[in-house]
PDB file of C-alpha atoms in Angstrom:
ATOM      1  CA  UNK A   1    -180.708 106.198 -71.177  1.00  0.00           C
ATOM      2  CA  UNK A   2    -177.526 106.204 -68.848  1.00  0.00           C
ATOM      3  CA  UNK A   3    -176.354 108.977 -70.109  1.00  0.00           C
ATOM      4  CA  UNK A   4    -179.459 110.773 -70.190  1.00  0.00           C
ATOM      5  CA  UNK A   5    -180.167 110.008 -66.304  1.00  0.00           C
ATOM      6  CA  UNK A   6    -176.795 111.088 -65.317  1.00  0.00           C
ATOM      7  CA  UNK A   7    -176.969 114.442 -67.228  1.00  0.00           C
ATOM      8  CA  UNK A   8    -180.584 115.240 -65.680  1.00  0.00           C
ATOM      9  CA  UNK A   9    -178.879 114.418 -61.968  1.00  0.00           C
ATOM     10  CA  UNK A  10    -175.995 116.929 -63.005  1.00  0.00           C
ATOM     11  CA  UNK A  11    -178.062 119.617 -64.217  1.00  0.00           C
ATOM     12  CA  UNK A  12    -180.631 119.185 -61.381  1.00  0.00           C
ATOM     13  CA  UNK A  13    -177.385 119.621 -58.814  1.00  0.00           C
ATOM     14  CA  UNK A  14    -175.963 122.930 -60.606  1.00  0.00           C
ATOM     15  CA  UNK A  15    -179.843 124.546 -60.474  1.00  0.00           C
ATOM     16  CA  UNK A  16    -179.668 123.373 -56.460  1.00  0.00           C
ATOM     17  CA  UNK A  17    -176.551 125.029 -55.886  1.00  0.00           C
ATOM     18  CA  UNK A  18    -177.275 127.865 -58.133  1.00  0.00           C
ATOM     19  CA  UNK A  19    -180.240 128.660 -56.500  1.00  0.00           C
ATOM     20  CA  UNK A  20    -178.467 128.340 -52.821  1.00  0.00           C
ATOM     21  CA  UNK A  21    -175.398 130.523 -54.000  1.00  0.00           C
ATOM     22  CA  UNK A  22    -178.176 132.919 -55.047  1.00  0.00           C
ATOM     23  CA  UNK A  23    -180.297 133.216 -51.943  1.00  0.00           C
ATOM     24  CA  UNK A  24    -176.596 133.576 -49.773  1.00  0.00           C
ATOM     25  CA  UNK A  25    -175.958 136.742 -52.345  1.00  0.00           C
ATOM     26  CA  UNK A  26    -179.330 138.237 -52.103  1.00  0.00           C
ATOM     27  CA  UNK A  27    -179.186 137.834 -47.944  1.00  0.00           C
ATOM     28  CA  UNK A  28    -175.479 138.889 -47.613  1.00  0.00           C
ATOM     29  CA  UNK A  29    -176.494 141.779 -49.966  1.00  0.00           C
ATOM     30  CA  UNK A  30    -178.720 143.431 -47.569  1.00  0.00           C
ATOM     31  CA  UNK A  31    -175.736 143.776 -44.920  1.00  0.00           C
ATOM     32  CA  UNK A  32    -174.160 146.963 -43.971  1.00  0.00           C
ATOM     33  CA  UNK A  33    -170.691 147.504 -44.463  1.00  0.00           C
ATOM     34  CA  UNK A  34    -168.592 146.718 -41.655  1.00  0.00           C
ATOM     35  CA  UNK A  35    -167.084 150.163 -40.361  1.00  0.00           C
ATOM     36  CA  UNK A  36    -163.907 149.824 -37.876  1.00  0.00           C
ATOM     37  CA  UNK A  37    -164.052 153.343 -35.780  1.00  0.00           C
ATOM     38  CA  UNK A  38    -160.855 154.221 -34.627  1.00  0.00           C
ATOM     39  CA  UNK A  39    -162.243 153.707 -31.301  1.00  0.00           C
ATOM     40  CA  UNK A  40    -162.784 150.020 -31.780  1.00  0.00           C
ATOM     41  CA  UNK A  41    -158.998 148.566 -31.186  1.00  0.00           C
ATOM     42  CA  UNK A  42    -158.916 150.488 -27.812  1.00  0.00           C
ATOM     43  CA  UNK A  43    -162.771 149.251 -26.466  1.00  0.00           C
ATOM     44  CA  UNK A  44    -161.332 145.499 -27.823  1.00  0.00           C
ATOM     45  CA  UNK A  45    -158.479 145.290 -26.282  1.00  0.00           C
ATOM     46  CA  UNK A  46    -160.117 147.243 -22.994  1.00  0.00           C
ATOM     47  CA  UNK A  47    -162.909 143.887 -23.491  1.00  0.00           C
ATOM     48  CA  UNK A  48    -160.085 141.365 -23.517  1.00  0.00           C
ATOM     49  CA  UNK A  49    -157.880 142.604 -20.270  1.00  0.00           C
ATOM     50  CA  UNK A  50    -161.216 142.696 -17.923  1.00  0.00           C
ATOM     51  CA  UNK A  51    -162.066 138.907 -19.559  1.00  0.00           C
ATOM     52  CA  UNK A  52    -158.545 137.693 -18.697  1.00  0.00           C
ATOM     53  CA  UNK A  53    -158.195 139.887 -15.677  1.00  0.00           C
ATOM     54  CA  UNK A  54    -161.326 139.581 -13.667  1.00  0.00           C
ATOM     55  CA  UNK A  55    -162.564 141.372 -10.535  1.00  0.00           C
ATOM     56  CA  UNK A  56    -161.953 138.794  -8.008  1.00  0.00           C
ATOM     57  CA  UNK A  57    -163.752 140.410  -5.037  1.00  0.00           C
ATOM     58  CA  UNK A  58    -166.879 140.380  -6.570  1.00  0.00           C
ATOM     59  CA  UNK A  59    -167.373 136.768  -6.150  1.00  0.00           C
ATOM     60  CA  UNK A  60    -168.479 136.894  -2.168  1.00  0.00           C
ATOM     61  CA  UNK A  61    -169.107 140.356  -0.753  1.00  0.00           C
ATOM     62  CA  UNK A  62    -170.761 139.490   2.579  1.00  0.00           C
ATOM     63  CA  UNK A  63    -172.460 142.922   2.696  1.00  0.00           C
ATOM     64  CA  UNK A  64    -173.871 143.388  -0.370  1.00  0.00           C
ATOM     65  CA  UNK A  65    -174.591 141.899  -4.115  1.00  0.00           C
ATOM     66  CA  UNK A  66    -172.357 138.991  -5.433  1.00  0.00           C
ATOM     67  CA  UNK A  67    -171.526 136.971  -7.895  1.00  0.00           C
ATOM     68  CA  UNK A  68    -172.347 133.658  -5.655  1.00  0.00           C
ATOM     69  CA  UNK A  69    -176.023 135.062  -4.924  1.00  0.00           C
ATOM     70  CA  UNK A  70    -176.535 135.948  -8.328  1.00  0.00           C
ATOM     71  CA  UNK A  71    -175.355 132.527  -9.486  1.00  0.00           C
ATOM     72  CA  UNK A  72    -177.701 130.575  -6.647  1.00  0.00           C
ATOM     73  CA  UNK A  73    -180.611 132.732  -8.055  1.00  0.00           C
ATOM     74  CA  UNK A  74    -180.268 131.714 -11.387  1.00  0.00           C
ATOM     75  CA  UNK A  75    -179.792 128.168 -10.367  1.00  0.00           C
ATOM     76  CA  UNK A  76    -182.988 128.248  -8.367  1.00  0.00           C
ATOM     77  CA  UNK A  77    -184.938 130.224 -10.879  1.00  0.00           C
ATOM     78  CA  UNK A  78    -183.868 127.232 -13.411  1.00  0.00           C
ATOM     79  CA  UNK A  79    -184.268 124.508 -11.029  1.00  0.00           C
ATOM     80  CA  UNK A  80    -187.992 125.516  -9.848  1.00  0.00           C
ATOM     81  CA  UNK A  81    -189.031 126.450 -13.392  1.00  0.00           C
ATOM     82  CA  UNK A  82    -188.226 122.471 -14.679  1.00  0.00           C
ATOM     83  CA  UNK A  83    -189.928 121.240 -11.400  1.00  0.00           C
ATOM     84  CA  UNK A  84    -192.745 123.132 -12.388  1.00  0.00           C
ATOM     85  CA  UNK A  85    -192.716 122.301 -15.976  1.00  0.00           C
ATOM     86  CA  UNK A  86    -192.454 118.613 -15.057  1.00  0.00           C
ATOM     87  CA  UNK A  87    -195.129 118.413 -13.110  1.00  0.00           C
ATOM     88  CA  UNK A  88    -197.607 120.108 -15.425  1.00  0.00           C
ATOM     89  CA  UNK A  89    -196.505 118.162 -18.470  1.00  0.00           C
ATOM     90  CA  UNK A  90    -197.296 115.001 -16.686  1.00  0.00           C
ATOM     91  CA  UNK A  91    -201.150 114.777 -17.341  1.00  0.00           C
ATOM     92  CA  UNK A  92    -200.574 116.377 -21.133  1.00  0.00           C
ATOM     93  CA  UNK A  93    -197.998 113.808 -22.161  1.00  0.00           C
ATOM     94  CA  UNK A  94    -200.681 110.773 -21.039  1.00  0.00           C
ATOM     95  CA  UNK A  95    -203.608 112.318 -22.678  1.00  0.00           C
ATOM     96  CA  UNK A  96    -201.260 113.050 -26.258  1.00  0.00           C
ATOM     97  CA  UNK A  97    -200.029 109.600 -26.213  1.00  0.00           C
ATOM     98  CA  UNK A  98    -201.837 107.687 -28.876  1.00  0.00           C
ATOM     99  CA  UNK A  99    -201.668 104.337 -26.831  1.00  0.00           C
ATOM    100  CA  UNK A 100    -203.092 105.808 -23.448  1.00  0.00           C
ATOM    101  CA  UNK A 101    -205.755 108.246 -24.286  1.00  0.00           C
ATOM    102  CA  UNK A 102    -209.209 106.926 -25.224  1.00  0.00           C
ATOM    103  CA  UNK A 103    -210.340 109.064 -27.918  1.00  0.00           C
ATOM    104  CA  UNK A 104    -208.727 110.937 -31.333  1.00  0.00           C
ATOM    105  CA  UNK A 105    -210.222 114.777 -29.835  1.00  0.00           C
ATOM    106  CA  UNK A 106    -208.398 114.230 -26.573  1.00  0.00           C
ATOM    107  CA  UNK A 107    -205.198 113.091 -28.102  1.00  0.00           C
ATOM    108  CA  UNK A 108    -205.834 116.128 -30.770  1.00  0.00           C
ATOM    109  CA  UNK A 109    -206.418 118.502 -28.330  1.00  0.00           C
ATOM    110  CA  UNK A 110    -203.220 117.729 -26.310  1.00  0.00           C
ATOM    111  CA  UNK A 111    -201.132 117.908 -28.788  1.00  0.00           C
ATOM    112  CA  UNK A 112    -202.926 121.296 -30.276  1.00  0.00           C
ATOM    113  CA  UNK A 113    -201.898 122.588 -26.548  1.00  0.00           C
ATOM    114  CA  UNK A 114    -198.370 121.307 -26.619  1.00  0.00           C
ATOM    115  CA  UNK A 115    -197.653 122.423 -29.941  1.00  0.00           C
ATOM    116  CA  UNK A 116    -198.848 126.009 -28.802  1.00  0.00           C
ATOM    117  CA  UNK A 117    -196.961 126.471 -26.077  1.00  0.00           C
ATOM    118  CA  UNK A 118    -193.885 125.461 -27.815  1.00  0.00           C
ATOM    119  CA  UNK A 119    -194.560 128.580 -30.228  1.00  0.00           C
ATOM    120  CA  UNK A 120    -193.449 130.774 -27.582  1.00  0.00           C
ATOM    121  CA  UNK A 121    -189.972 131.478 -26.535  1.00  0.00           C
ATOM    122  CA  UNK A 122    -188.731 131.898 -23.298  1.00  0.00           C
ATOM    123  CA  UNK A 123    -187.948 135.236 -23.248  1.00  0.00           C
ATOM    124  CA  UNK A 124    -190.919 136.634 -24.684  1.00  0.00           C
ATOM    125  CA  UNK A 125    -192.743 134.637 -21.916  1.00  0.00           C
ATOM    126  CA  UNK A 126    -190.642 136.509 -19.742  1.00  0.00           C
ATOM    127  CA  UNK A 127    -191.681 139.586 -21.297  1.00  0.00           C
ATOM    128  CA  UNK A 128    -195.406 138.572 -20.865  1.00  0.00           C
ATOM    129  CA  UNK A 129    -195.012 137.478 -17.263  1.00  0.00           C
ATOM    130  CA  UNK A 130    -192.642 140.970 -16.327  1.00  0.00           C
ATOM    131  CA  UNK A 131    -195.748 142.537 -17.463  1.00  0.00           C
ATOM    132  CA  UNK A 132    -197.916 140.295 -15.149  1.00  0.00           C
ATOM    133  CA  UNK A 133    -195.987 140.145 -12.028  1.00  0.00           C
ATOM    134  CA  UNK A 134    -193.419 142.974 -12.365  1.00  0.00           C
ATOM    135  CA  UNK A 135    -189.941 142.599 -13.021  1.00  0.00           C
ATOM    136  CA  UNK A 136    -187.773 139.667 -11.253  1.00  0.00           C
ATOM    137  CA  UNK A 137    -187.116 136.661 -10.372  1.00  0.00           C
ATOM    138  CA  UNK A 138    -190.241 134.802 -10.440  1.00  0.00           C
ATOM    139  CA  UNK A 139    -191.324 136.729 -13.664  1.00  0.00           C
ATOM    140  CA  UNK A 140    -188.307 133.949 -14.696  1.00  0.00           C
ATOM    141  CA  UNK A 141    -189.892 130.969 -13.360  1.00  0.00           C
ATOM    142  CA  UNK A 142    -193.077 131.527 -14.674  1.00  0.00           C
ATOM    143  CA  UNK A 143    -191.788 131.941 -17.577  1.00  0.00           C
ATOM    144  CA  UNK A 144    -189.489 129.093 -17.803  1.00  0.00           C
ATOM    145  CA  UNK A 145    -192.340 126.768 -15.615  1.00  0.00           C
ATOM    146  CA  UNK A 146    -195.106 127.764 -18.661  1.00  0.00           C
ATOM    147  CA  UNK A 147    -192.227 127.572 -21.967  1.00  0.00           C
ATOM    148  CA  UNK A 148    -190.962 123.675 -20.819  1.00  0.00           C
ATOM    149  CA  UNK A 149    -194.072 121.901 -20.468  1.00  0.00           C
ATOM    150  CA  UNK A 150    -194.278 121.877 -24.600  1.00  0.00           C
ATOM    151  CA  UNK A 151    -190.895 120.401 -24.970  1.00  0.00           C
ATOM    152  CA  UNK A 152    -191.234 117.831 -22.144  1.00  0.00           C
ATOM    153  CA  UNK A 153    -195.214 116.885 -23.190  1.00  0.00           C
ATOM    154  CA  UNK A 154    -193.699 116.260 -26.199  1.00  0.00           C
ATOM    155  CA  UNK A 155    -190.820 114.161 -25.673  1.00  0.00           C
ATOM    156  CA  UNK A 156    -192.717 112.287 -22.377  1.00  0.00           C
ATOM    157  CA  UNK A 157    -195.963 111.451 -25.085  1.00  0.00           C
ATOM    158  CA  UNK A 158    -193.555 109.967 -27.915  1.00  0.00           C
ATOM    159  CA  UNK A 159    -191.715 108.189 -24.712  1.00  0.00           C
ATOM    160  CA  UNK A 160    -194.805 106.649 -23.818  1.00  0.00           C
ATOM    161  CA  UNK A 161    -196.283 105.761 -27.200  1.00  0.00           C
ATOM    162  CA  UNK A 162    -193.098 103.237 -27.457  1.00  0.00           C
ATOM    163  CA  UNK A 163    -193.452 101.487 -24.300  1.00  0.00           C
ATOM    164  CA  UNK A 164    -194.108  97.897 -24.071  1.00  0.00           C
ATOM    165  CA  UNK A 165    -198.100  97.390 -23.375  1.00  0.00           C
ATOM    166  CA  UNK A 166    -198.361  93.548 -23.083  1.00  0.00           C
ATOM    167  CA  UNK A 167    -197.861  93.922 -19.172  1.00  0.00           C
ATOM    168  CA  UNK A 168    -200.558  96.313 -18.858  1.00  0.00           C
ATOM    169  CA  UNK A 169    -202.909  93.653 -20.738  1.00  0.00           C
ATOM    170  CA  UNK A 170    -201.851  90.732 -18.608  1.00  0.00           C
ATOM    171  CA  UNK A 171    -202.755  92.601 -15.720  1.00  0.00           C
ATOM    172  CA  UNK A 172    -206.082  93.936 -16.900  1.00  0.00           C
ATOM    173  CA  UNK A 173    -207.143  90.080 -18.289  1.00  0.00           C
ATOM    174  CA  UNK A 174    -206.388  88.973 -14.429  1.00  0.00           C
ATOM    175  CA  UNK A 175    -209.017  91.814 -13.104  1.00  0.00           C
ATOM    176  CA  UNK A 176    -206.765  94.600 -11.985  1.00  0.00           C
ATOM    177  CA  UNK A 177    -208.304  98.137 -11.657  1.00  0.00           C
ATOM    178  CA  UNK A 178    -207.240 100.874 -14.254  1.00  0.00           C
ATOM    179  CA  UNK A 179    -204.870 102.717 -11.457  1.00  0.00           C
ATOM    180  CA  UNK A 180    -203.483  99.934 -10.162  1.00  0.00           C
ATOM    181  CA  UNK A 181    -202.417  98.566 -14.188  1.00  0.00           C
ATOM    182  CA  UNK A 182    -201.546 102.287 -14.968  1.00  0.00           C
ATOM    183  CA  UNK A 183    -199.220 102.210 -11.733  1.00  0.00           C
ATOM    184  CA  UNK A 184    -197.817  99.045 -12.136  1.00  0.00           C
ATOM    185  CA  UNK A 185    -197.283  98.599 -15.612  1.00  0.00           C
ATOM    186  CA  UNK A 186    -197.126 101.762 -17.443  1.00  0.00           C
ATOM    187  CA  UNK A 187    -195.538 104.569 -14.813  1.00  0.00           C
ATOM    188  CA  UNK A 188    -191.959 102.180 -14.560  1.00  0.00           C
ATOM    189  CA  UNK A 189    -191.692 102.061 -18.471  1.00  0.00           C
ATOM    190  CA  UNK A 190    -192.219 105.603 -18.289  1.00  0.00           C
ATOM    191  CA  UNK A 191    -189.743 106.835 -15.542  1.00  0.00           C
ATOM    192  CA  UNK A 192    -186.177 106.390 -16.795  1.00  0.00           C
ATOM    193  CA  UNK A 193    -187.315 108.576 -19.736  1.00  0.00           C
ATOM    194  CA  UNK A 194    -188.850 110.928 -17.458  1.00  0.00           C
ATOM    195  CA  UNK A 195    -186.426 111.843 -15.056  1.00  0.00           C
ATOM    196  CA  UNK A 196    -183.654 112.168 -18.089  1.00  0.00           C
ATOM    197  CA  UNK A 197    -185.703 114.836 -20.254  1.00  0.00           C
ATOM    198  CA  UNK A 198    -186.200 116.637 -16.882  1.00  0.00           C
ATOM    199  CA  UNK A 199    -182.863 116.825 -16.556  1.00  0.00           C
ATOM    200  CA  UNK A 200    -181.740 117.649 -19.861  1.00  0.00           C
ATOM    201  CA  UNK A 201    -184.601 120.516 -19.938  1.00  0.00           C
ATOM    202  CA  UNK A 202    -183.006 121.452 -16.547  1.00  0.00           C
ATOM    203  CA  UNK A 203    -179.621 122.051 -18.717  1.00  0.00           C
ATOM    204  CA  UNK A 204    -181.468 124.058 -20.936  1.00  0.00           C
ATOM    205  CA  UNK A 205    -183.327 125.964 -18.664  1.00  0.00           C
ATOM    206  CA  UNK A 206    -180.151 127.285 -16.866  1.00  0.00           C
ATOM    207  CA  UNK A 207    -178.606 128.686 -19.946  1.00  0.00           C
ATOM    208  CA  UNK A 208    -182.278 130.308 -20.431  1.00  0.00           C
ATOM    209  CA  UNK A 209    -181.979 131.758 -17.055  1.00  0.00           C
ATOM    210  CA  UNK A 210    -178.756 133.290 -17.406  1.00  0.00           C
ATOM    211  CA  UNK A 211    -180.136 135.150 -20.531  1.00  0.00           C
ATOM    212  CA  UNK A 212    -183.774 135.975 -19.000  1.00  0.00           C
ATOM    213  CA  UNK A 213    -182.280 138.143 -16.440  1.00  0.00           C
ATOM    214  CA  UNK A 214    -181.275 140.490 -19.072  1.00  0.00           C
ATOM    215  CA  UNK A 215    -184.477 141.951 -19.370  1.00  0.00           C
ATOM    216  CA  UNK A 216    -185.036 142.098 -15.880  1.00  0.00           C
ATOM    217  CA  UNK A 217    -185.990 138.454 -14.991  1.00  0.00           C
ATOM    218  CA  UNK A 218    -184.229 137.951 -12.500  1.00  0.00           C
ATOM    219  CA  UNK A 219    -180.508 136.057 -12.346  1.00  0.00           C
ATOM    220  CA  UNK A 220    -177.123 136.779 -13.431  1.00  0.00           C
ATOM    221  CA  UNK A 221    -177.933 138.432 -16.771  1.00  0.00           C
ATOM    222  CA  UNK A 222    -179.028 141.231 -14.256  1.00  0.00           C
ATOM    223  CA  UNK A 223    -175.696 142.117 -12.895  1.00  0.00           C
ATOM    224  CA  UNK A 224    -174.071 141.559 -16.336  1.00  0.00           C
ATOM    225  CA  UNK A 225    -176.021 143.429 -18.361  1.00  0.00           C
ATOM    226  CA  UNK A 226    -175.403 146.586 -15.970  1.00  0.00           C
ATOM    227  CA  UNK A 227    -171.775 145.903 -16.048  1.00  0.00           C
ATOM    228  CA  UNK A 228    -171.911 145.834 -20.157  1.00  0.00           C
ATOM    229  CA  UNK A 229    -173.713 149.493 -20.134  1.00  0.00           C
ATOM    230  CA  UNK A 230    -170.911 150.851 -17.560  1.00  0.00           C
ATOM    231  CA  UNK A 231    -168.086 148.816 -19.655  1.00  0.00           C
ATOM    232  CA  UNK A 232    -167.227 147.453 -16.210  1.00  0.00           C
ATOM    233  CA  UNK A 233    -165.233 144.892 -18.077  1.00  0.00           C
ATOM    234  CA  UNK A 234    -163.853 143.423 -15.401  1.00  0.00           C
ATOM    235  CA  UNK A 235    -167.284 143.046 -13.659  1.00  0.00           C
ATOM    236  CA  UNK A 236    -168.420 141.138 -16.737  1.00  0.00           C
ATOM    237  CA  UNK A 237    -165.142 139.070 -16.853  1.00  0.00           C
ATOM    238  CA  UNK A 238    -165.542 137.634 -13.463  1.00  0.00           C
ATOM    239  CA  UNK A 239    -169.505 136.852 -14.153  1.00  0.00           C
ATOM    240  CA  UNK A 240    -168.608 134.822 -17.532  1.00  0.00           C
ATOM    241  CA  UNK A 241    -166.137 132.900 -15.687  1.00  0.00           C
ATOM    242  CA  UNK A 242    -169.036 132.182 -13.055  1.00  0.00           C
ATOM    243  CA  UNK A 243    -171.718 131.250 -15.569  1.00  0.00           C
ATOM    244  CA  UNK A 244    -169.250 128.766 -17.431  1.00  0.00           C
ATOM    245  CA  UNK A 245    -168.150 127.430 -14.217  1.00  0.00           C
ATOM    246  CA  UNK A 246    -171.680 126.894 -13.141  1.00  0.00           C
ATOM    247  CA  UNK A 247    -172.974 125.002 -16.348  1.00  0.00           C
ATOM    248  CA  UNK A 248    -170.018 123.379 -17.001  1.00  0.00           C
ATOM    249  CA  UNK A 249    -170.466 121.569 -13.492  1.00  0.00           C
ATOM    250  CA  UNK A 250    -174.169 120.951 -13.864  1.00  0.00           C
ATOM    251  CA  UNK A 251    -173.669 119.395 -17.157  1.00  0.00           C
ATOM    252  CA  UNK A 252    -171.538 116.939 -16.385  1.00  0.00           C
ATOM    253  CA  UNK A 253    -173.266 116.624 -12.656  1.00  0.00           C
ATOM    254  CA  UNK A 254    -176.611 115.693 -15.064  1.00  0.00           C
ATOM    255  CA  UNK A 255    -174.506 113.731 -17.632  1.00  0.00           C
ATOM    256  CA  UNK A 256    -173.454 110.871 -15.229  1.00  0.00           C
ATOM    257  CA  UNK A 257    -177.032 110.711 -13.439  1.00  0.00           C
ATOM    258  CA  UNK A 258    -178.787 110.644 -16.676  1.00  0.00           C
ATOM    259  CA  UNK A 259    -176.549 108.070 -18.033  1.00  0.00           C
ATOM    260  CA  UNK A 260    -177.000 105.704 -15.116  1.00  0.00           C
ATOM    261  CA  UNK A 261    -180.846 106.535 -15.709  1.00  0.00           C
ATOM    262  CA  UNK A 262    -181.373 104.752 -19.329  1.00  0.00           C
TER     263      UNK A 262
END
């Protein structure tokens, strides 16, 4: 029977792999060749001297377009997207907790919403809002505002489906009002949580900016996507430097406050 069980486990594992190493064939399969134009050594190495030898007097130009203003747009296109997202999440992350909301439909319902907006990503939003508002940066904080509350309802409901609600009871068997129990002993549970998935969605959301403004959302994907279709490659080296420079900082800025959060 040993023998039996271990030759079924081997057989089982060669059909798995089989089956993977086929699916990797039939996908590489459809691939076109890879053509190296004689061209291609020349725009490479062209790409690598602008990346190592940026244009340094694009970062402040006090009379026109710079990489600093490009870089506080896309910081305040990120950081008043997540404010927005965080505020409309609050009231769908209560009602698609299991433990808070009264009734099955509500909690349903909620999560229905949430669910939907997180089918959408951000830069088709973008897309949909460019088409709304016109072309910019606020078509970027719509868009990034709207795409976030999913992802934060989300992880703010499953936060407060774990909290602790014995507090809550002991103040509701001593006669206090539903706001007053809801404020006192559900909100603190809540806000460690809170603050540190705004944050990390505020991470997010900057990368997502940088990219939105490629298609005209505003940012610094503006400026560098008209410096790729010029091959202005020291333009774009001096803007990649500035966008790693920028989320390096604000990650570890929002690493040390959300670690002294939980």
């Amino acid at each position: 029977m040993k023998q039996h069980g271990k030759t079924f486990i081997y057989t089982r594992r060669i059909i798995i792999a089989a089956a993977v190493l086929l699916v990797y064939i039939w996908a590489f399969s459809g691939l076109p060749l890879l053509e190296i134009k004689e061209t291609s050594a020349e725009v490479f190495s062209a790409i690598m001297a602008g990346i190592f030898q940026p244009d340094w007097g694009y970062v402040y130009d006090p009379g026109g377009e710079d990489l600093l203003r490009s870089l506080l747009d896309t910081l305040a296109i990120a950081l008043l997207g997540t404010f927005i997202s965080a505020i409309l999440s609050i009231p769908f992350s209560f009602m698609a907790a299991k433990n808070i909301a009264k009734t099955r439909a509500t909690v349903g319902t909620s999560k229905f919403i949430l669910s939907f907006i997180r089918v959408f990503p951000d830069i088709v939003l973008a897309l949909l809002f460019i088409k709304a508002v016109g072309p910019g940066p606020f078509a970027g904080v719509l868009a990034l505002g709207i795409g976030a509350v999913g992802m934060l309802g989300k992880l703010i409901s499953e936060s407060v489906e774990g909290i602790d609600l014995s507090a809550r009871e002991a103040l509701i068997a001593t006669g206090g009002n539903p706001i007053k129990t809801f404020m006192f002993a559900v909100v603190p549970q809540v806000l460690p949580n809170f603050f540190s998935f705004v944050l990390y969605r505020f991470e997010v959301n900057l990368r997502a900016a940088t990219i939105l403004g490629v298609i005209g959302a505003g940012g610094i994907g503006t400026p560098l996507i008209f410096a790729l279709s010029v091959r202005d490659w020291e333009r774009v080296g001096i803007i990649l430097l500035g966008i790693i420079v920028m989320v390096t900082l604000i990650d570890a800025i929002s690493g040390k406050i959300r670690s002294r959060l939980i």
